[in-house]
Amino acid sequence: MIYATHGSKRFNRWLHGYLESIAADLALALDENLAGVVLGGGFGRGEGSLVRINNVEIPYSALHFTLIVHRKNSVKSHLLESIQQKYEPLVKTHLHFHPPLTRRDIRHWPHTLKWQDLLRGHIV
């Protein structure tokens, strides 16, 4: 996967490994309530921004996740916060979890720039 077109293959592999781990932890935390995890924003479009510090590439912008769930009211914020606390120091950027959505919510999305951007540029 390419998360940052101007990043090296090594950076994209490094980030992919962490994204897989984050998704696995979300699946454990949310169990059968989780239907999907969507990476949006620049990294979801493959246009993620990064900086090089001492020849090490690190994300410059946050990772934006939209969780697709069966029941929105069953998502406990402390579970998402614990995943943020675990991974933010490792990926060296902020993890942003947007409010969870159901499949019904997605079917009734308004035609706004925010949702069109997510529809056209995301990684599941």
Short mmCIF file of C-alpha atoms in Angstrom, two decimals:
data_model
loop_
_atom_site.label_atom_id
_atom_site.label_comp_id
_atom_site.label_asym_id
_atom_site.label_seq_id
_atom_site.Cartn_x
_atom_site.Cartn_y
_atom_site.Cartn_z
CA MET A 1 0.00 0.00 0.00
CA ILE A 2 1.08 3.54 -0.62
CA TYR A 3 0.13 5.98 2.12
CA ALA A 4 2.54 8.76 1.15
CA THR A 5 3.54 9.01 -2.51
CA HIS A 6 6.65 11.01 -1.65
CA GLY A 7 7.60 8.58 1.13
CA SER A 8 9.99 5.70 0.69
CA LYS A 9 8.92 2.09 0.31
CA ARG A 10 10.34 1.51 3.77
CA PHE A 11 8.14 4.25 5.26
CA ASN A 12 5.01 2.90 3.58
CA ARG A 13 5.77 -0.66 4.79
CA TRP A 14 6.47 0.66 8.30
CA LEU A 15 3.17 2.55 8.42
CA HIS A 16 1.26 -0.37 6.92
CA GLY A 17 2.49 -2.64 9.70
CA TYR A 18 1.26 -0.22 12.36
CA LEU A 19 -2.08 0.26 10.60
CA GLU A 20 -2.60 -3.50 10.57
CA SER A 21 -1.81 -3.63 14.30
CA ILE A 22 -4.20 -0.75 15.04
CA ALA A 23 -6.96 -2.50 13.07
CA ALA A 24 -6.32 -5.75 14.94
CA ASP A 25 -6.52 -3.97 18.31
CA LEU A 26 -9.75 -2.26 17.24
CA ALA A 27 -11.18 -5.65 16.27
CA LEU A 28 -10.28 -7.04 19.70
CA ALA A 29 -11.66 -4.01 21.55
CA LEU A 30 -14.93 -3.73 19.62
CA ASP A 31 -15.39 -7.43 18.94
CA GLU A 32 -18.46 -8.33 16.85
CA ASN A 33 -19.64 -4.70 16.86
CA LEU A 34 -16.90 -3.69 14.40
CA ALA A 35 -17.88 -3.94 10.73
CA GLY A 36 -14.91 -2.06 9.29
CA VAL A 37 -12.12 0.44 9.78
CA VAL A 38 -11.62 3.16 7.16
CA LEU A 39 -8.45 5.22 6.88
CA GLY A 40 -9.30 8.61 5.40
CA GLY A 41 -7.53 11.91 5.07
CA GLY A 42 -4.24 12.33 3.26
CA PHE A 43 -2.92 8.88 4.17
CA GLY A 44 -6.17 7.26 2.99
CA ARG A 45 -5.70 8.99 -0.38
CA GLY A 46 -2.04 7.98 -0.57
CA GLU A 47 -1.10 11.63 -0.12
CA GLY A 48 -0.02 11.55 3.50
CA SER A 49 2.48 14.15 4.56
CA LEU A 50 5.71 13.28 6.29
CA VAL A 51 8.89 14.92 7.47
CA ARG A 52 12.44 13.66 7.59
CA ILE A 53 14.27 14.15 10.87
CA ASN A 54 17.83 12.83 10.97
CA ASN A 55 17.04 10.87 7.77
CA VAL A 56 14.06 9.17 9.44
CA GLU A 57 10.65 9.62 7.83
CA ILE A 58 7.78 10.23 10.24
CA PRO A 59 4.16 11.23 9.62
CA TYR A 60 3.55 14.95 9.70
CA SER A 61 -0.24 14.83 9.78
CA ALA A 62 -2.68 12.79 11.83
CA LEU A 63 -4.12 9.40 10.90
CA HIS A 64 -7.90 9.72 10.49
CA PHE A 65 -10.05 6.67 11.13
CA THR A 66 -13.76 6.18 10.60
CA LEU A 67 -15.15 3.12 12.35
CA ILE A 68 -18.10 1.31 10.81
CA VAL A 69 -20.03 -0.44 13.56
CA HIS A 70 -23.30 -2.29 14.04
CA ARG A 71 -24.30 -0.29 17.16
CA LYS A 72 -22.90 3.22 17.70
CA ASN A 73 -23.94 3.40 21.35
CA SER A 74 -21.85 0.32 22.17
CA VAL A 75 -18.52 1.97 21.33
CA LYS A 76 -16.78 2.90 24.57
CA SER A 77 -14.55 5.95 24.21
CA HIS A 78 -12.04 4.65 26.77
CA LEU A 79 -11.27 1.71 24.47
CA LEU A 80 -10.39 4.06 21.62
CA GLU A 81 -8.38 6.27 23.97
CA SER A 82 -6.30 3.30 25.12
CA ILE A 83 -5.50 2.45 21.49
CA GLN A 84 -4.53 6.09 20.88
CA GLN A 85 -2.26 6.09 23.92
CA LYS A 86 -0.61 2.87 22.81
CA TYR A 87 0.07 3.84 19.19
CA GLU A 88 0.59 7.60 19.08
CA PRO A 89 4.13 7.35 20.53
CA LEU A 90 4.92 4.52 18.12
CA VAL A 91 3.69 6.16 14.92
CA LYS A 92 4.76 9.61 16.14
CA THR A 93 1.52 11.32 15.18
CA HIS A 94 -2.04 11.79 16.41
CA LEU A 95 -4.66 9.11 15.82
CA HIS A 96 -8.07 10.66 15.24
CA PHE A 97 -11.16 8.49 15.54
CA HIS A 98 -14.19 10.14 13.98
CA PRO A 99 -17.57 9.38 15.55
CA PRO A 100 -18.54 5.80 14.61
CA LEU A 101 -20.99 5.22 11.77
CA THR A 102 -23.36 2.41 10.91
CA ARG A 103 -23.98 1.11 7.41
CA ARG A 104 -27.34 2.90 7.53
CA ASP A 105 -25.53 6.18 8.23
CA ILE A 106 -23.35 5.63 5.18
CA ARG A 107 -26.34 4.94 2.93
CA HIS A 108 -27.79 8.32 3.98
CA TRP A 109 -24.62 10.44 3.81
CA PRO A 110 -25.25 14.00 2.72
CA HIS A 111 -23.41 15.23 -0.36
CA THR A 112 -20.86 17.29 1.52
CA LEU A 113 -17.19 17.74 0.73
CA LYS A 114 -16.20 15.83 3.88
CA TRP A 115 -18.08 12.68 2.90
CA GLN A 116 -17.24 12.89 -0.79
CA ASP A 117 -13.54 13.13 0.12
CA LEU A 118 -13.85 10.01 2.28
CA LEU A 119 -15.75 8.13 -0.44
CA ARG A 120 -13.19 8.94 -3.12
CA GLY A 121 -10.04 8.57 -1.06
CA HIS A 122 -9.87 5.91 1.61
CA ILE A 123 -8.38 2.56 2.51
CA VAL A 124 -10.46 -0.09 4.26
#
